[in-house]
Coordinates of N, CA and C in Angstrom, one line a residue:
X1 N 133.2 75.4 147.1 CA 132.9 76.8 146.9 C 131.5 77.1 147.4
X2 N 131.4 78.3 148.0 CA 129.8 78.4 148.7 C 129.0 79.5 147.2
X3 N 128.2 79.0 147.6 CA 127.2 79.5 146.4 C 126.0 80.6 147.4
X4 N 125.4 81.3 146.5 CA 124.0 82.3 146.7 C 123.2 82.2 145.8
X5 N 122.5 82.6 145.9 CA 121.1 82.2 144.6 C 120.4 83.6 144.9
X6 N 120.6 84.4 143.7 CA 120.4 85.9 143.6 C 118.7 85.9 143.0
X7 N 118.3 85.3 142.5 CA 117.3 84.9 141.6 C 116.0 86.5 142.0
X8 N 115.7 86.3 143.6 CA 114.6 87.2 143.8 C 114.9 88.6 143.9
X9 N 116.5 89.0 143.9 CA 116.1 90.6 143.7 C 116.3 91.3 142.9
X10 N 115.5 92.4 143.2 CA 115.0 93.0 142.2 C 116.3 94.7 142.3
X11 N 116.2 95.7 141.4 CA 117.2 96.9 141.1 C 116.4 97.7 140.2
X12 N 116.6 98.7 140.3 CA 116.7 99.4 138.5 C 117.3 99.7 137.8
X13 N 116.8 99.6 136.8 CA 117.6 99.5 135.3 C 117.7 101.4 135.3
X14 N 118.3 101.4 134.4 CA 119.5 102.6 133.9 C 117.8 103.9 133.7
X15 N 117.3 103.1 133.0 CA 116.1 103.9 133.0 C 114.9 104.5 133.9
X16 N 115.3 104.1 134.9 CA 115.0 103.8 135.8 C 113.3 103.1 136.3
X17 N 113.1 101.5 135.6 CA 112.3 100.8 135.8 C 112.8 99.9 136.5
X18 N 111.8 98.8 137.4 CA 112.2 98.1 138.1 C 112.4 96.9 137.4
X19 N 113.4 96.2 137.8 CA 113.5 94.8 137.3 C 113.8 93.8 138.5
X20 N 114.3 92.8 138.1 CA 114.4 91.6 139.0 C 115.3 90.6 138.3
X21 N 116.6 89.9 139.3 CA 117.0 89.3 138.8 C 115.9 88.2 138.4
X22 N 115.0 87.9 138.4 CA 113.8 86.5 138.3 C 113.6 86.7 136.6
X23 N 114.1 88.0 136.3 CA 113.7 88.3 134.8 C 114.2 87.6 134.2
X24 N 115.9 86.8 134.7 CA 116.6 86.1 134.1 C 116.5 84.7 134.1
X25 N 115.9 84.5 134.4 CA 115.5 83.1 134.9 C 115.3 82.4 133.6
X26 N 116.7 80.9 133.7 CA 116.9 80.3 132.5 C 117.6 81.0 131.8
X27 N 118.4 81.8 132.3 CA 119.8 82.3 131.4 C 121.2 82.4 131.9
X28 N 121.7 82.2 131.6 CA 123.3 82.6 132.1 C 123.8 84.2 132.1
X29 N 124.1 84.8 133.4 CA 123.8 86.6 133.5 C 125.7 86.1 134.2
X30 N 126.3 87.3 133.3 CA 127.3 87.8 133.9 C 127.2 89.4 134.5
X31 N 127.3 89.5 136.3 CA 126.6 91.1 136.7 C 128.2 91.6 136.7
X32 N 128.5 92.4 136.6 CA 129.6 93.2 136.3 C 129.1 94.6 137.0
X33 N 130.5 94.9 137.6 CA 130.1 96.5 138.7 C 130.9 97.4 137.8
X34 N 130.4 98.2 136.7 CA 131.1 99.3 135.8 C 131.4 100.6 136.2
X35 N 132.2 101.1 135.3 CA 132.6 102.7 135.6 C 133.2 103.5 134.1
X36 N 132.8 104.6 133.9 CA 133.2 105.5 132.8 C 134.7 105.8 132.8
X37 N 135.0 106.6 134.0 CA 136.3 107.0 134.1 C 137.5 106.2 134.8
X38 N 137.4 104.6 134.2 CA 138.5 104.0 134.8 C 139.3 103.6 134.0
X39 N 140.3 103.0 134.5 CA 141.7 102.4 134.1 C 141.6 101.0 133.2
X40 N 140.1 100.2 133.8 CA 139.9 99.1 133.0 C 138.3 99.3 132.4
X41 N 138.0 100.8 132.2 CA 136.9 100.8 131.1 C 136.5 100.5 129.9
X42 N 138.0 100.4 129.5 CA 138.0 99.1 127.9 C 137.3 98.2 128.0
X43 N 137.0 97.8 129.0 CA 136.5 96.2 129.4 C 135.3 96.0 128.5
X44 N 134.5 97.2 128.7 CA 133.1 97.6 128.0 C 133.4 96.7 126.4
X45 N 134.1 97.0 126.1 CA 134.0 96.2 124.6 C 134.1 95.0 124.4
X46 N 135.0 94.5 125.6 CA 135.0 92.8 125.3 C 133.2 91.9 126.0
X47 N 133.0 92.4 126.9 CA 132.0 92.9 127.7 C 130.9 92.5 126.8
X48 N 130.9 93.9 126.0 CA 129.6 93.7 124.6 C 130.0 92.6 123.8
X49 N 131.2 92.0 123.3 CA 131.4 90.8 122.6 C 131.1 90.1 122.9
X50 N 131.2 89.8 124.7 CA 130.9 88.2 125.0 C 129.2 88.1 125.1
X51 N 128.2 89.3 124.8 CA 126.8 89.5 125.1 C 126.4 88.6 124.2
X52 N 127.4 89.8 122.8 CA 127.0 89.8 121.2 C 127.4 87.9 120.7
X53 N 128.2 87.8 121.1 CA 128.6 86.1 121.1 C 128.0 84.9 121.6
X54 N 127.0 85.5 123.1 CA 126.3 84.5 123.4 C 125.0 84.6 124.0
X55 N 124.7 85.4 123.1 CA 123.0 86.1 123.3 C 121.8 85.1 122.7
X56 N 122.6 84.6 121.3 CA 121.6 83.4 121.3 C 121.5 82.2 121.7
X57 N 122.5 81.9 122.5 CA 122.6 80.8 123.7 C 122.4 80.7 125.0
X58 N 121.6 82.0 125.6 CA 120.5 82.3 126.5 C 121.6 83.4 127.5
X59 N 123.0 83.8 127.0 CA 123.4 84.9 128.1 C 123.2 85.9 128.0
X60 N 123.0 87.1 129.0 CA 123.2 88.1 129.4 C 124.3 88.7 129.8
X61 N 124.8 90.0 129.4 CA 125.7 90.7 130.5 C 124.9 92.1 131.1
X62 N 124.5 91.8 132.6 CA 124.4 93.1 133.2 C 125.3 94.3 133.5
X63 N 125.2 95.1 133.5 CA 126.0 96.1 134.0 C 126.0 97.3 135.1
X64 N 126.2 97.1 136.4 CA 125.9 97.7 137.6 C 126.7 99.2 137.9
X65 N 126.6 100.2 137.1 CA 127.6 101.3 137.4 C 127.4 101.7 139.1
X66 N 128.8 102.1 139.4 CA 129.2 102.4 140.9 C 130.5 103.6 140.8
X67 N 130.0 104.1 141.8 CA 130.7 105.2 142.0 C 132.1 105.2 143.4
X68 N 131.6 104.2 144.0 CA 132.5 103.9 144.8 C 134.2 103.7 144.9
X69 N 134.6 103.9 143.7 CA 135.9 103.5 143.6 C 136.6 104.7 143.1
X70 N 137.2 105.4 143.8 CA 137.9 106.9 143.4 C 137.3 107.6 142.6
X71 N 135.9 107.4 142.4 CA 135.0 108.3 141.7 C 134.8 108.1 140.2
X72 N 134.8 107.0 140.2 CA 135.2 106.9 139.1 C 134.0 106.5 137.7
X73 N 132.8 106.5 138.5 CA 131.5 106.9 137.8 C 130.6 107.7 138.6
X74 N 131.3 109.1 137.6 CA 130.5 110.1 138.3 C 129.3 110.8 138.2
X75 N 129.1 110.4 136.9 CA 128.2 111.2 135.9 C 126.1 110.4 136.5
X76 N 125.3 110.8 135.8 CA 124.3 110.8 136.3 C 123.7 109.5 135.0
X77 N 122.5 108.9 135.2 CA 122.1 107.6 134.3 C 122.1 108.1 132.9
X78 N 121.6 109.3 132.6 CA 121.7 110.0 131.1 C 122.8 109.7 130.8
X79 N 124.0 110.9 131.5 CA 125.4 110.5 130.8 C 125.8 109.4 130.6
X80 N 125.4 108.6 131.6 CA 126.5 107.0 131.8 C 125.7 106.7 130.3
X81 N 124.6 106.5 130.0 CA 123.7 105.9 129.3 C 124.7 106.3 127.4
X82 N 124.6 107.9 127.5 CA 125.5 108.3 126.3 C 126.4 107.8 126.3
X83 N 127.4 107.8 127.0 CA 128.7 107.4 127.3 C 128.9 106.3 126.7
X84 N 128.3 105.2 127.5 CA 128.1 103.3 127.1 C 127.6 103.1 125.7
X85 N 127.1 104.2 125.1 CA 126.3 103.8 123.9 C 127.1 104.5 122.7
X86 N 127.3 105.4 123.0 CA 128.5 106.4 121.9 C 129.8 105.8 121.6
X87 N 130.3 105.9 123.1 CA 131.7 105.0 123.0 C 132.2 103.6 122.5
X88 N 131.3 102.9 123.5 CA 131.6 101.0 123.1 C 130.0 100.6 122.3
X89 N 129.4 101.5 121.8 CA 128.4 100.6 121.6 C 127.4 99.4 122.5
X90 N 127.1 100.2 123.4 CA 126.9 99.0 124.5 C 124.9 98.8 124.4
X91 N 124.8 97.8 124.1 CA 123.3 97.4 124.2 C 123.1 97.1 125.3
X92 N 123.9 95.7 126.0 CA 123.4 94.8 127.2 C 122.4 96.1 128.3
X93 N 122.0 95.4 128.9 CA 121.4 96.0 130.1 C 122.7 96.8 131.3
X94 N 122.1 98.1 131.6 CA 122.6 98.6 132.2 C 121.3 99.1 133.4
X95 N 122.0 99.0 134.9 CA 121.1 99.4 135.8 C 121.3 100.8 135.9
X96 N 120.6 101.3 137.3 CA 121.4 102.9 137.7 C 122.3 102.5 139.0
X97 N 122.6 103.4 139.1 CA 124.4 103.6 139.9 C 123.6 103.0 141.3
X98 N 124.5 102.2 142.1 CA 124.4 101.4 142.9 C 125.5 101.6 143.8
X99 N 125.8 101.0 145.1 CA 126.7 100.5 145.9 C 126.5 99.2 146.0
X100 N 128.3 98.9 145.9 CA 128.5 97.2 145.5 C 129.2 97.4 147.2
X101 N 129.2 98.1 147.9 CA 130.0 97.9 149.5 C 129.9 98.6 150.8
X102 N 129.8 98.4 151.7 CA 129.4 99.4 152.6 C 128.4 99.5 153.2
X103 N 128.1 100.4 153.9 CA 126.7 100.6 154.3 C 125.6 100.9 153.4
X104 N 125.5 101.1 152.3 CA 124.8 101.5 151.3 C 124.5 99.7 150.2
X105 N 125.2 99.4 150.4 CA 125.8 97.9 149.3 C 124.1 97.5 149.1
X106 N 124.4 96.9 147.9 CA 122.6 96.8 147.2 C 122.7 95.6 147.5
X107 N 121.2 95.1 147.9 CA 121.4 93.5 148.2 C 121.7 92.4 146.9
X108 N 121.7 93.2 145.9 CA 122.2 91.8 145.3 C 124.3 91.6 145.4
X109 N 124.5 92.9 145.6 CA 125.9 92.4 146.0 C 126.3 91.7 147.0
X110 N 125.1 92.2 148.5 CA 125.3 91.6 149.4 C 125.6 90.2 149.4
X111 N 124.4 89.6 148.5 CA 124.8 88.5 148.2 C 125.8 87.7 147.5
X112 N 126.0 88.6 146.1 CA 127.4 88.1 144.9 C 128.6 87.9 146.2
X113 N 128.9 89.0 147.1 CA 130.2 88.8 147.6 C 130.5 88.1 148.7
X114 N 129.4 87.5 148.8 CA 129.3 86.2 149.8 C 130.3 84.9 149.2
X115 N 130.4 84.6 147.6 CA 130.7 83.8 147.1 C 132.3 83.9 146.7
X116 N 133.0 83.1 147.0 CA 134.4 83.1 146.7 C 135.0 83.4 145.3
X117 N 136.0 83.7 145.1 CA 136.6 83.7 143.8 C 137.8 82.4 143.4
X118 N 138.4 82.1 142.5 CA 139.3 81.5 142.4 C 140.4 81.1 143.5
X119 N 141.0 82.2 144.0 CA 141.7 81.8 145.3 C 140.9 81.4 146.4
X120 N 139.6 81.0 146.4 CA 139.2 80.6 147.4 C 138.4 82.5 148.4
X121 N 138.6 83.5 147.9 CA 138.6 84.5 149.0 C 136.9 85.0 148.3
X122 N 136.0 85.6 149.4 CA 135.1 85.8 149.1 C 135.3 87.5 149.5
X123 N 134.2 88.0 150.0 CA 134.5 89.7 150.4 C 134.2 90.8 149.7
X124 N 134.8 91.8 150.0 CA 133.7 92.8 149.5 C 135.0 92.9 147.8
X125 N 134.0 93.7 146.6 CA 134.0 93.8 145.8 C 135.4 94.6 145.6
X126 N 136.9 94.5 145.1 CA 137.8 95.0 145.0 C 138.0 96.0 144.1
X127 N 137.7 96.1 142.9 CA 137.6 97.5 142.0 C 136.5 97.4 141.3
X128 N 136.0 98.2 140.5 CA 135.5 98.6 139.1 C 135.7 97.1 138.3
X129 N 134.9 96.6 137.5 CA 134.9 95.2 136.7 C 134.9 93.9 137.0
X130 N 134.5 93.9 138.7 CA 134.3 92.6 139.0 C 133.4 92.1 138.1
X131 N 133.1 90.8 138.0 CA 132.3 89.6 137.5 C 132.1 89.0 137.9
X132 N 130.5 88.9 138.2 CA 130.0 87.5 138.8 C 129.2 86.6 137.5
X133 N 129.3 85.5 137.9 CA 128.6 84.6 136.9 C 127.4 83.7 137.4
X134 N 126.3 83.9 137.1 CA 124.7 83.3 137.3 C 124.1 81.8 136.7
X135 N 124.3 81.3 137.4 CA 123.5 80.4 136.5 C 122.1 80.5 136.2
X136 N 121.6 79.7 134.8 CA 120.0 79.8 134.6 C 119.4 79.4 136.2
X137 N 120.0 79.2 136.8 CA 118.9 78.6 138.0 C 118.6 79.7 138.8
X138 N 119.9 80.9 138.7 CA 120.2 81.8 139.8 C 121.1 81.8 140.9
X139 N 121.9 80.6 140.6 CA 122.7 80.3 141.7 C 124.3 81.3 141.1
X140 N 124.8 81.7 142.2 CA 126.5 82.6 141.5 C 127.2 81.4 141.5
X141 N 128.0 81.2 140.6 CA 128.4 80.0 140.4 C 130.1 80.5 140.3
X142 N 130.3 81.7 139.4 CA 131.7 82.1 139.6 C 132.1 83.6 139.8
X143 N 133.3 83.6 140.4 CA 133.7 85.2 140.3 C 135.2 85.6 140.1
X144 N 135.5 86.4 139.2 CA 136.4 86.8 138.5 C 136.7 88.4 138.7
X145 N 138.2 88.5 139.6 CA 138.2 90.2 139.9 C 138.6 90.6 138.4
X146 N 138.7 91.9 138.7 CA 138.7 93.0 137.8 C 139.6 92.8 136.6
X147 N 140.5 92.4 137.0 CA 141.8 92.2 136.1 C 141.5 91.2 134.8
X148 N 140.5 90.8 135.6 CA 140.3 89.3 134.3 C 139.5 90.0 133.4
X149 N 140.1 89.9 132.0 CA 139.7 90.5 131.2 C 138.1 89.6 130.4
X150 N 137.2 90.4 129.8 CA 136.0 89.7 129.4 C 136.5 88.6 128.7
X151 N 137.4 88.6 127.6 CA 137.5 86.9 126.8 C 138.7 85.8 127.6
X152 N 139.3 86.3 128.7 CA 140.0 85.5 129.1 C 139.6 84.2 129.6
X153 N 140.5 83.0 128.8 CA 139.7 81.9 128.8 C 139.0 81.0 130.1
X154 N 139.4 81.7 131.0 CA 138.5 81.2 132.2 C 137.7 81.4 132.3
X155 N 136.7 82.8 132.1 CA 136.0 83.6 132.2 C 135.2 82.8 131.1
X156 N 135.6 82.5 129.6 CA 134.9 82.2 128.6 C 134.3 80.3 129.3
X157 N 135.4 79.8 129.3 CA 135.1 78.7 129.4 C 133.9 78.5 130.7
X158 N 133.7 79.2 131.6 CA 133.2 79.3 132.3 C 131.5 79.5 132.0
X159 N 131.6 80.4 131.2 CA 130.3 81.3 131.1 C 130.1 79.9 130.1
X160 N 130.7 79.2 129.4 CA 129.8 78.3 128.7 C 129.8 77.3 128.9
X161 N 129.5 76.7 130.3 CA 129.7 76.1 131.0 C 128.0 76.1 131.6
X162 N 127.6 77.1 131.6 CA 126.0 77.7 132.0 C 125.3 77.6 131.2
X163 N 125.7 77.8 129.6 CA 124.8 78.3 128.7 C 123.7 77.3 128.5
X164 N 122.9 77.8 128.5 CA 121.1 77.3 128.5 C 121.3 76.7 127.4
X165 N 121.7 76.9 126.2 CA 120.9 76.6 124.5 C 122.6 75.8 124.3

């Protein structure tokens, strides 16, 4: 499997401050590319479970909203912000809207989609709820398209497979 090591870049958060993946440094970060108006925006709940589940065992879940997929996060950081917090209760970290493809693609995707998924295929981001998985070192260690639901046990067994604590 070929790997990337996301560690030095940096995005902003939903609030719009800077951060850096380096913030995470020594934790296990699941980045996830979100959306309000989708077909698998349930996901958000399982999503917050797996935060809420292994938050004291050094994981993170980020959340990268993108508009890129039939529009399907349209709204602006305020709304997404209400939305994620009204609806699913969402604490984890959320960035502001990004491109995960294209000419626009933020470089930390540039990098996540370097790394292959289970069939072996690496490439650009296929819908709303990819997953990538970080190790505490920074290295992408796995990736899980959209379909795979947050507790499905690949996904679980995986992420604890990382965990720092």
């Amino acid at each position: 499997m070929s790997t990337a090591n996301v560690r030095d870049i940096e995005f902003t958060t939903i609030d719009g401050e800077k951060a850096s993946m380096a913030d995470y440094a020594g934790h296990a970060v699941l980045v996830v590319n979100v959306a309000s108006e989708c077909g698998l925006t349930p996901q958000y709940e399982g999503l917050q479970e797996l935060a809420d589940d292994f938050r004291d065992r050094g994981f993170f879940v980020l959340g990268f909203p993108c508009n890129q997929f039939m529009g399907q996060e349209p709204g602006d950081e305020d709304t997404i912000k209400e939305f994620t917090s009204g609806k699913y209760g969402i604490t984890f970290p959320l960035a502001a809207k990004i491109d995960v493809s294209g000419e626009g693609q933020h470089p930390l995707y540039a990098q996540l989609t370097t790394v292959a998924d289970a069939d072996g295929e690496a490439g650009d981001v296929q819908w709303n709820f990819e997953k990538f998985l970080i190790s505490p070192e920074g290295d992408v260690v796995g990736r899980f398209r959209p379909k795979v639901e947050p507790g499905a046990p690949e996904l679980v067994a995986a992420i604890e497979e990382q965990l720092p604590v």
